């Protein structure tokens, strides 16, 4: 078998066999297939796609390139959650302890942010001492003890994905459904949970820019999960504006704490309760939104979050600390009206330039910086009223402030956005 022949066949839109896909992926992991040929193959997939059968074979071949976690020592239905990425997405920080507070074990492996999207691990590392790396048995024992853990993906899991994702990132082949679906689901399957909730973000700040592509991705991933007997639900969620009020690692930790105390925005709180209802359903538990909301705001979920922070070495004193920055710049409205647009990608890139995100994987983060919105899309603002605060350790001139302000669109028509756009079962 030769890689060039498989590249050519995929370039011409032909279907590869299970054996051919297996040979290609295993050859890439072992070093027989070089980067330049795998890059060519990824680009061929980008333009020609893959059949459902090819995607399944690719996913399971990738799973087989590393270890698989065995969570059978943990009693009950183990649930997991994955988001395809966004701006201001601190959902995991709230949703995981909320679901765990109903005595449902949550075994979560998360990732880091890159570009305009944020990563859960980065947010947690804004807490002094928090350890995102754990050995498999430590991970299992923590879930047995307190019901939840959020850690980084082990290097031993899905080796093919780690290599392939790094390659896709520098060859403009990240945003293609077969490669996204196989990347996400290979890691979720290898991580060992019984049930998976997939948050597929849609809009300007997401990989999937439109509903049609988001549905295709969601259905592909749900089918992959069900093919290996994992209960799987996908939720299409809006990522046209930042989620919640905070963008930036420590700021998002503090917003998560506010929501866990019942002090968050009503729309974000309701959204997280809806996701929790779906995750509980995956575990065989039916609960009303009213009961879930009570659990979110009565301290039960907050206690679970604090327990997880302590179990993973984090400081509770530092957890509640306010950001320490040199400058807090207030942005005020130049006119009255309704905010009708806060483009997620542009504002995420602005936060990245402050140090809250990475342009390349080797960049250091400034955990303290970011943006805190007082107003969101659909809110009325008076002239001179505060829209946002920018937390920065650099001096921002008129050019930088103008860059931010141009992304805050105010008009006469009120637009209402809903977080959950569709549920794919």
CSV table of C-alpha atoms in Angstrom, one decimal:
chain,number,residue,atom,x,y,z
A,1,UNK,CA,0.0,0.0,0.0
A,2,UNK,CA,1.2,3.5,-0.8
A,3,UNK,CA,0.1,6.8,0.8
A,4,UNK,CA,0.2,8.6,-2.5
A,5,UNK,CA,-2.4,6.2,-4.0
A,6,UNK,CA,-4.8,6.7,-1.1
A,7,UNK,CA,-4.4,10.5,-1.3
A,8,UNK,CA,-5.1,10.4,-5.0
A,9,UNK,CA,-8.2,8.2,-4.6
A,10,UNK,CA,-9.6,10.6,-1.9
A,11,UNK,CA,-8.7,13.6,-4.0
A,12,UNK,CA,-10.8,12.0,-6.8
A,13,UNK,CA,-13.7,11.5,-4.4
A,14,UNK,CA,-13.4,7.7,-4.0
A,15,UNK,CA,-14.2,5.8,-0.9
A,16,UNK,CA,-11.4,4.2,1.1
A,17,UNK,CA,-11.7,0.8,2.7
A,18,UNK,CA,-11.3,0.2,6.5
A,19,UNK,CA,-8.0,-1.5,5.8
A,20,UNK,CA,-6.7,1.5,3.8
A,21,UNK,CA,-7.7,4.0,6.5
A,22,UNK,CA,-6.2,1.8,9.2
A,23,UNK,CA,-2.9,1.5,7.3
A,24,UNK,CA,-2.7,5.3,6.7
A,25,UNK,CA,-3.4,6.3,10.3
A,26,UNK,CA,-1.2,3.7,11.9
A,27,UNK,CA,1.5,4.6,9.4
A,28,UNK,CA,1.3,8.3,10.3
A,29,UNK,CA,1.5,7.5,14.1
A,30,UNK,CA,4.5,5.2,13.5
A,31,UNK,CA,6.3,7.7,11.2
A,32,UNK,CA,6.1,5.7,8.0
A,33,UNK,CA,3.6,8.3,6.5
A,34,UNK,CA,5.3,11.8,6.7
A,35,UNK,CA,3.6,15.0,7.6
A,36,UNK,CA,3.4,16.3,4.1
A,37,UNK,CA,1.5,13.3,2.8
A,38,UNK,CA,-1.0,13.4,5.8
A,39,UNK,CA,-1.4,17.1,5.1
A,40,UNK,CA,-2.3,16.3,1.5
A,41,UNK,CA,-4.7,13.7,2.6
A,42,UNK,CA,-6.4,16.1,5.1
A,43,UNK,CA,-6.8,18.7,2.4
A,44,UNK,CA,-8.3,16.0,0.1
A,45,UNK,CA,-10.8,15.2,2.9
A,46,UNK,CA,-11.5,18.9,3.3
A,47,UNK,CA,-12.7,19.2,-0.3
A,48,UNK,CA,-14.1,15.7,-1.0
A,49,UNK,CA,-15.4,14.7,2.4
A,50,UNK,CA,-15.9,11.1,3.7
A,51,UNK,CA,-18.8,8.7,3.9
A,52,UNK,CA,-20.3,7.8,7.3
A,53,UNK,CA,-18.6,4.4,7.1
A,54,UNK,CA,-15.2,6.0,6.4
A,55,UNK,CA,-15.7,8.5,9.3
A,56,UNK,CA,-16.5,5.6,11.7
A,57,UNK,CA,-13.5,3.6,10.6
A,58,UNK,CA,-11.3,6.7,10.9
A,59,UNK,CA,-12.6,7.4,14.4
A,60,UNK,CA,-12.2,3.8,15.7
A,61,UNK,CA,-8.7,3.5,14.1
A,62,UNK,CA,-7.7,6.7,16.0
A,63,UNK,CA,-9.1,5.3,19.2
A,64,UNK,CA,-7.0,2.2,18.8
A,65,UNK,CA,-3.7,4.3,18.6
A,66,UNK,CA,-3.7,4.9,22.3
A,67,UNK,CA,-5.0,3.7,25.7
A,68,UNK,CA,-8.7,3.5,26.6
A,69,UNK,CA,-9.9,4.4,30.1
A,70,UNK,CA,-11.8,1.8,32.0
A,71,UNK,CA,-14.3,3.6,34.3
A,72,UNK,CA,-16.1,0.4,35.4
A,73,UNK,CA,-14.8,0.9,38.9
A,74,UNK,CA,-17.1,3.9,39.2
A,75,UNK,CA,-20.7,3.0,40.0
A,76,UNK,CA,-23.6,4.6,38.1
A,77,UNK,CA,-23.8,6.0,34.6
A,78,UNK,CA,-20.7,8.1,33.9
A,79,UNK,CA,-21.5,11.2,31.9
A,80,UNK,CA,-19.2,13.5,29.9
A,81,UNK,CA,-19.7,16.7,28.0
A,82,UNK,CA,-17.8,18.4,25.1
A,83,UNK,CA,-18.1,21.8,23.4
A,84,UNK,CA,-16.8,22.5,19.9
A,85,UNK,CA,-15.5,25.8,21.2
A,86,UNK,CA,-16.4,29.4,21.6
A,87,UNK,CA,-15.8,32.8,23.3
A,88,UNK,CA,-16.6,33.2,27.0
A,89,UNK,CA,-17.7,29.5,27.3
A,90,UNK,CA,-17.4,28.7,31.0
A,91,UNK,CA,-20.3,26.2,30.8
A,92,UNK,CA,-18.1,23.2,32.0
A,93,UNK,CA,-17.2,25.1,35.2
A,94,UNK,CA,-20.8,25.3,36.2
A,95,UNK,CA,-22.5,22.3,34.5
A,96,UNK,CA,-20.1,19.6,35.8
A,97,UNK,CA,-20.6,20.4,39.5
A,98,UNK,CA,-24.3,20.9,39.0
A,99,UNK,CA,-24.8,17.5,37.4
A,100,UNK,CA,-22.5,15.9,40.0
A,101,UNK,CA,-24.6,17.4,42.8
A,102,UNK,CA,-27.4,15.0,41.7
A,103,UNK,CA,-25.0,12.1,42.5
A,104,UNK,CA,-24.3,11.5,38.8
A,105,UNK,CA,-20.5,10.8,38.3
A,106,UNK,CA,-19.0,13.2,35.7
A,107,UNK,CA,-15.6,12.2,34.2
A,108,UNK,CA,-14.5,15.1,32.1
A,109,UNK,CA,-11.3,15.6,30.0
A,110,UNK,CA,-11.0,19.1,28.6
A,111,UNK,CA,-8.8,21.0,26.3
A,112,UNK,CA,-7.0,24.3,25.9
A,113,UNK,CA,-7.9,27.4,24.0
A,114,UNK,CA,-6.3,28.6,20.7
A,115,UNK,CA,-7.0,31.8,18.8
A,116,UNK,CA,-10.4,33.4,19.6
A,117,UNK,CA,-11.7,30.3,21.5
A,118,UNK,CA,-11.1,29.7,25.2
A,119,UNK,CA,-10.1,26.5,26.9
A,120,UNK,CA,-11.5,25.0,30.1
A,121,UNK,CA,-8.1,23.9,31.3
A,122,UNK,CA,-6.7,27.4,30.9
A,123,UNK,CA,-9.6,28.8,33.1
A,124,UNK,CA,-9.0,26.3,35.8
A,125,UNK,CA,-5.2,27.0,35.8
A,126,UNK,CA,-6.1,30.6,36.6
A,127,UNK,CA,-6.7,29.1,40.1
A,128,UNK,CA,-3.4,28.9,42.0
A,129,UNK,CA,-2.3,25.3,42.5
A,130,UNK,CA,-5.0,23.6,40.3
A,131,UNK,CA,-3.5,20.5,38.7
A,132,UNK,CA,-5.0,19.5,35.4
A,133,UNK,CA,-2.8,16.4,35.0
A,134,UNK,CA,-3.7,13.2,36.8
A,135,UNK,CA,-2.9,9.5,36.4
A,136,UNK,CA,-5.8,7.3,35.4
A,137,UNK,CA,-6.2,5.8,38.9
A,138,UNK,CA,-6.1,9.2,40.5
A,139,UNK,CA,-8.8,10.4,38.1
A,140,UNK,CA,-11.0,7.4,38.9
A,141,UNK,CA,-10.5,7.6,42.7
A,142,UNK,CA,-11.4,11.3,42.7
A,143,UNK,CA,-14.6,10.6,40.9
A,144,UNK,CA,-15.4,7.8,43.3
A,145,UNK,CA,-14.7,10.1,46.3
A,146,UNK,CA,-16.4,13.4,45.3
A,147,UNK,CA,-18.3,12.6,42.0
A,148,UNK,CA,-16.4,14.7,39.5
A,149,UNK,CA,-13.1,15.6,37.9
A,150,UNK,CA,-12.0,17.9,35.1
A,151,UNK,CA,-8.5,17.1,33.8
A,152,UNK,CA,-6.4,17.4,30.6
A,153,UNK,CA,-6.3,14.6,28.0
A,154,UNK,CA,-3.5,12.1,28.7
A,155,UNK,CA,-0.8,11.8,26.0
A,156,UNK,CA,-1.5,8.1,26.0
A,157,UNK,CA,-5.0,8.6,24.7
A,158,UNK,CA,-5.7,8.8,21.0
A,159,UNK,CA,-2.1,9.5,19.9
A,160,UNK,CA,-3.2,9.9,16.3
A,161,UNK,CA,-5.5,12.9,17.2
A,162,UNK,CA,-2.7,14.8,18.9
A,163,UNK,CA,-0.5,14.5,15.9
A,164,UNK,CA,-3.3,15.1,13.3
A,165,UNK,CA,-4.8,18.1,15.1
A,166,UNK,CA,-1.4,19.9,15.3
A,167,UNK,CA,-1.0,19.2,11.6
A,168,UNK,CA,-4.5,20.4,10.7
A,169,UNK,CA,-4.0,23.6,12.7
A,170,UNK,CA,-1.1,24.7,10.5
A,171,UNK,CA,-2.6,23.5,7.2
A,172,UNK,CA,-6.0,25.1,7.2
A,173,UNK,CA,-7.9,21.8,7.6
A,174,UNK,CA,-9.4,22.2,11.0
A,175,UNK,CA,-12.9,23.1,10.0
A,176,UNK,CA,-14.1,20.1,8.1
A,177,UNK,CA,-16.8,17.8,9.5
A,178,UNK,CA,-15.2,14.3,9.0
A,179,UNK,CA,-12.0,15.5,10.8
A,180,UNK,CA,-13.8,17.4,13.5
A,181,UNK,CA,-16.2,14.5,14.2
A,182,UNK,CA,-13.4,11.9,14.3
A,183,UNK,CA,-11.2,14.1,16.5
A,184,UNK,CA,-13.9,14.8,19.1
A,185,UNK,CA,-15.5,11.4,19.2
A,186,UNK,CA,-12.2,9.4,19.3
A,187,UNK,CA,-11.3,11.2,22.5
A,188,UNK,CA,-14.7,10.9,24.0
A,189,UNK,CA,-14.9,7.2,23.2
A,190,UNK,CA,-11.4,6.6,24.6
A,191,UNK,CA,-12.2,8.6,27.8
A,192,UNK,CA,-14.7,5.8,28.8
A,193,UNK,CA,-17.9,7.6,29.8
A,194,UNK,CA,-21.2,5.9,29.2
A,195,UNK,CA,-23.1,9.0,28.0
A,196,UNK,CA,-22.0,12.1,26.2
A,197,UNK,CA,-23.6,15.6,25.8
A,198,UNK,CA,-22.2,17.4,22.8
A,199,UNK,CA,-22.4,21.2,22.7
A,200,UNK,CA,-22.1,22.1,19.0
A,201,UNK,CA,-21.6,25.9,18.8
A,202,UNK,CA,-23.0,27.8,15.8
A,203,UNK,CA,-22.3,31.2,14.5
A,204,UNK,CA,-19.7,33.9,13.9
A,205,UNK,CA,-17.5,32.7,16.8
A,206,UNK,CA,-17.7,29.0,16.1
A,207,UNK,CA,-16.2,26.5,13.7
A,208,UNK,CA,-19.7,25.9,12.3
A,209,UNK,CA,-20.9,29.1,10.8
A,210,UNK,CA,-24.4,28.0,9.8
A,211,UNK,CA,-27.1,25.7,11.0
A,212,UNK,CA,-26.8,23.2,8.1
A,213,UNK,CA,-23.2,22.5,8.8
A,214,UNK,CA,-23.8,22.3,12.5
A,215,UNK,CA,-26.6,19.8,12.1
A,216,UNK,CA,-24.4,17.6,9.9
A,217,UNK,CA,-21.6,17.7,12.4
A,218,UNK,CA,-24.0,17.0,15.3
A,219,UNK,CA,-25.7,14.1,13.6
A,220,UNK,CA,-22.4,12.6,12.6
A,221,UNK,CA,-21.1,12.7,16.1
A,222,UNK,CA,-24.3,11.4,17.6
A,223,UNK,CA,-24.3,8.5,15.2
A,224,UNK,CA,-20.6,7.7,16.1
A,225,UNK,CA,-21.5,7.7,19.8
A,226,UNK,CA,-24.5,5.4,19.3
A,227,UNK,CA,-22.5,3.0,17.0
A,228,UNK,CA,-20.3,2.2,20.1
A,229,UNK,CA,-23.2,2.0,22.5
A,230,UNK,CA,-22.7,5.5,24.1
A,231,UNK,CA,-25.9,7.4,24.9
A,232,UNK,CA,-25.3,10.6,22.9
A,233,UNK,CA,-27.2,13.9,22.5
A,234,UNK,CA,-26.0,17.0,20.6
A,235,UNK,CA,-27.2,20.5,21.3
A,236,UNK,CA,-26.8,23.3,18.8
A,237,UNK,CA,-26.0,26.5,20.7
A,238,UNK,CA,-25.6,30.1,19.6
A,239,UNK,CA,-22.1,31.5,19.4
A,240,UNK,CA,-22.7,34.7,17.5
A,241,UNK,CA,-21.9,36.7,20.7
A,242,UNK,CA,-19.7,35.8,23.7
A,243,UNK,CA,-21.5,33.5,26.2
A,244,UNK,CA,-22.3,35.2,29.4
A,245,UNK,CA,-20.6,38.4,30.6
A,246,UNK,CA,-16.9,37.5,31.0
A,247,UNK,CA,-14.2,36.7,28.4
A,248,UNK,CA,-10.9,35.9,30.0
A,249,UNK,CA,-9.7,33.2,32.3
A,250,UNK,CA,-10.0,34.6,35.9
A,251,UNK,CA,-13.0,36.7,34.9
A,252,UNK,CA,-14.8,33.6,33.7
A,253,UNK,CA,-14.0,31.8,36.9
A,254,UNK,CA,-15.6,34.6,38.8
A,255,UNK,CA,-18.6,34.6,36.6
A,256,UNK,CA,-19.0,30.9,37.1
A,257,UNK,CA,-18.9,31.4,40.8
A,258,UNK,CA,-21.6,34.1,40.6
A,259,UNK,CA,-23.8,31.7,38.6
A,260,UNK,CA,-23.2,29.0,41.2
A,261,UNK,CA,-24.4,31.5,43.8
A,262,UNK,CA,-27.5,32.4,41.9
A,263,UNK,CA,-26.2,35.8,40.9
A,264,UNK,CA,-25.6,35.2,37.2
A,265,UNK,CA,-27.5,36.5,34.2
A,266,UNK,CA,-30.9,34.8,33.9
A,267,UNK,CA,-30.4,33.7,30.3
A,268,UNK,CA,-27.1,32.0,30.9
A,269,UNK,CA,-28.4,30.4,34.2
A,270,UNK,CA,-31.4,29.0,32.3
A,271,UNK,CA,-29.2,27.7,29.5
A,272,UNK,CA,-27.0,25.8,31.9
A,273,UNK,CA,-30.1,24.3,33.6
A,274,UNK,CA,-31.4,23.1,30.3
A,275,UNK,CA,-28.0,21.4,29.5
A,276,UNK,CA,-28.0,19.8,33.0
A,277,UNK,CA,-31.5,18.5,32.4
A,278,UNK,CA,-30.2,16.7,29.2
A,279,UNK,CA,-27.2,15.3,31.0
A,280,UNK,CA,-29.3,14.0,33.8
A,281,UNK,CA,-31.6,12.4,31.3
A,282,UNK,CA,-28.6,10.7,29.7
A,283,UNK,CA,-28.0,9.2,33.2
A,284,UNK,CA,-31.6,8.0,33.5
A,285,UNK,CA,-32.7,10.8,35.8
A,286,UNK,CA,-35.7,13.1,35.0
A,287,UNK,CA,-35.7,16.4,36.8
A,288,UNK,CA,-37.7,19.6,36.2
A,289,UNK,CA,-35.9,22.8,35.4
A,290,UNK,CA,-37.2,24.3,38.6
A,291,UNK,CA,-35.5,21.6,40.7
A,292,UNK,CA,-32.3,21.9,38.7
A,293,UNK,CA,-32.4,25.7,39.1
A,294,UNK,CA,-32.8,25.3,42.9
A,295,UNK,CA,-29.8,22.9,43.0
A,296,UNK,CA,-27.8,25.4,41.1
A,297,UNK,CA,-28.5,28.3,43.4
A,298,UNK,CA,-28.8,26.6,46.8
A,299,UNK,CA,-25.0,26.0,47.3
A,300,UNK,CA,-25.0,22.3,46.5
A,301,UNK,CA,-23.4,22.7,43.1
A,302,UNK,CA,-21.0,25.4,44.4
A,303,UNK,CA,-19.9,22.9,47.2
A,304,UNK,CA,-19.1,20.3,44.5
A,305,UNK,CA,-17.0,22.9,42.5
A,306,UNK,CA,-15.0,23.8,45.6
A,307,UNK,CA,-14.5,20.2,46.4
A,308,UNK,CA,-13.1,19.6,43.0
A,309,UNK,CA,-10.8,22.6,43.2
A,310,UNK,CA,-9.4,21.4,46.6
A,311,UNK,CA,-9.1,17.8,45.3
A,312,UNK,CA,-7.0,18.9,42.4
A,313,UNK,CA,-4.7,21.1,44.5
A,314,UNK,CA,-6.3,24.5,44.0
A,315,UNK,CA,-6.5,27.2,46.6
A,316,UNK,CA,-10.0,28.3,47.7
A,317,UNK,CA,-8.6,31.6,48.8
A,318,UNK,CA,-7.2,32.3,45.4
A,319,UNK,CA,-10.4,30.9,43.7
A,320,UNK,CA,-12.3,34.0,44.9
A,321,UNK,CA,-9.6,36.5,44.3
A,322,UNK,CA,-10.4,39.5,42.0
A,323,UNK,CA,-8.2,40.0,38.9
A,324,UNK,CA,-5.0,41.9,39.4
A,325,UNK,CA,-4.4,44.1,36.4
A,326,UNK,CA,-2.7,47.5,35.8
A,327,UNK,CA,-5.6,49.0,33.9
A,328,UNK,CA,-9.4,48.7,33.9
A,329,UNK,CA,-10.8,50.7,31.0
A,330,UNK,CA,-14.5,51.5,30.9
A,331,UNK,CA,-16.3,51.5,27.6
A,332,UNK,CA,-19.4,53.6,27.4
A,333,UNK,CA,-22.2,53.9,24.8
A,334,UNK,CA,-21.9,56.8,22.4
A,335,UNK,CA,-25.6,56.7,21.7
A,336,UNK,CA,-28.8,55.2,23.1
A,337,UNK,CA,-30.5,52.1,21.7
A,338,UNK,CA,-30.5,48.4,21.8
A,339,UNK,CA,-27.3,46.4,21.4
A,340,UNK,CA,-27.9,44.2,18.3
A,341,UNK,CA,-24.4,42.8,17.7
A,342,UNK,CA,-21.3,41.7,19.7
A,343,UNK,CA,-19.4,39.6,17.2
A,344,UNK,CA,-17.9,36.7,19.2
A,345,UNK,CA,-14.9,36.1,17.0
A,346,UNK,CA,-13.7,39.7,16.9
A,347,UNK,CA,-14.1,40.2,20.6
A,348,UNK,CA,-12.4,36.9,21.3
A,349,UNK,CA,-9.5,38.0,19.1
A,350,UNK,CA,-9.4,41.3,21.0
A,351,UNK,CA,-9.2,39.4,24.3
A,352,UNK,CA,-6.4,37.2,22.9
A,353,UNK,CA,-4.4,40.4,22.1
A,354,UNK,CA,-4.8,41.4,25.8
A,355,UNK,CA,-3.1,38.1,26.7
A,356,UNK,CA,-6.3,36.1,27.6
A,357,UNK,CA,-5.7,33.7,24.7
A,358,UNK,CA,-3.0,32.2,22.4
A,359,UNK,CA,-2.3,32.9,18.8
A,360,UNK,CA,0.0,29.8,18.8
A,361,UNK,CA,0.1,26.9,21.2
A,362,UNK,CA,3.4,28.0,22.8
A,363,UNK,CA,2.1,31.5,23.8
A,364,UNK,CA,2.0,32.2,27.6
A,365,UNK,CA,-1.4,33.4,29.0
A,366,UNK,CA,-2.1,36.3,31.1
A,367,UNK,CA,-4.9,34.8,33.3
A,368,UNK,CA,-6.0,38.2,34.7
A,369,UNK,CA,-6.9,40.0,31.5
A,370,UNK,CA,-10.1,40.0,29.5
A,371,UNK,CA,-13.4,41.7,29.0
A,372,UNK,CA,-16.4,42.0,31.4
A,373,UNK,CA,-19.7,43.0,29.7
A,374,UNK,CA,-22.3,44.9,31.5
A,375,UNK,CA,-24.7,44.8,28.5
A,376,UNK,CA,-25.4,42.0,25.9
A,377,UNK,CA,-27.3,41.7,22.7
A,378,UNK,CA,-31.0,42.7,23.3
A,379,UNK,CA,-30.2,45.0,26.2
A,380,UNK,CA,-31.1,48.7,26.1
A,381,UNK,CA,-28.3,51.2,26.8
A,382,UNK,CA,-28.5,55.0,27.4
A,383,UNK,CA,-25.8,57.3,26.0
A,384,UNK,CA,-22.9,57.4,28.5
A,385,UNK,CA,-23.9,54.1,30.1
A,386,UNK,CA,-21.2,51.5,30.7
A,387,UNK,CA,-21.2,48.6,28.2
A,388,UNK,CA,-18.1,46.8,29.2
A,389,UNK,CA,-14.8,47.0,31.2
A,390,UNK,CA,-11.5,45.9,29.6
A,391,UNK,CA,-9.0,44.3,32.0
A,392,UNK,CA,-5.5,44.9,30.7
A,393,UNK,CA,-1.9,44.9,31.8
A,394,UNK,CA,-0.9,47.1,28.8
A,395,UNK,CA,-1.8,50.6,27.9
A,396,UNK,CA,-4.5,50.9,25.4
A,397,UNK,CA,-4.5,53.8,23.1
A,398,UNK,CA,-7.3,55.3,21.0
A,399,UNK,CA,-6.6,52.9,18.2
A,400,UNK,CA,-7.2,49.8,20.4
A,401,UNK,CA,-10.3,51.3,22.0
A,402,UNK,CA,-11.7,52.2,18.7
A,403,UNK,CA,-11.1,48.6,17.5
A,404,UNK,CA,-13.1,47.4,20.5
A,405,UNK,CA,-15.9,50.0,20.2
A,406,UNK,CA,-16.5,49.3,16.5
A,407,UNK,CA,-17.7,45.8,17.4
A,408,UNK,CA,-20.4,47.1,19.7
A,409,UNK,CA,-23.4,47.7,17.4
A,410,UNK,CA,-26.3,49.8,18.7
A,411,UNK,CA,-29.6,50.3,16.9
A,412,UNK,CA,-33.3,51.0,17.3
A,413,UNK,CA,-34.5,47.4,16.9
A,414,UNK,CA,-34.4,44.9,19.8
A,415,UNK,CA,-33.0,41.5,18.9
A,416,UNK,CA,-33.5,38.5,21.2
A,417,UNK,CA,-31.2,35.5,21.1
A,418,UNK,CA,-31.7,32.1,22.5
A,419,UNK,CA,-28.8,29.9,23.6
A,420,UNK,CA,-30.2,26.5,22.5
A,421,UNK,CA,-31.1,26.5,18.8
A,422,UNK,CA,-31.8,22.8,18.3
A,423,UNK,CA,-31.4,19.4,20.0
A,424,UNK,CA,-30.2,16.4,17.9
A,425,UNK,CA,-30.9,13.0,19.4
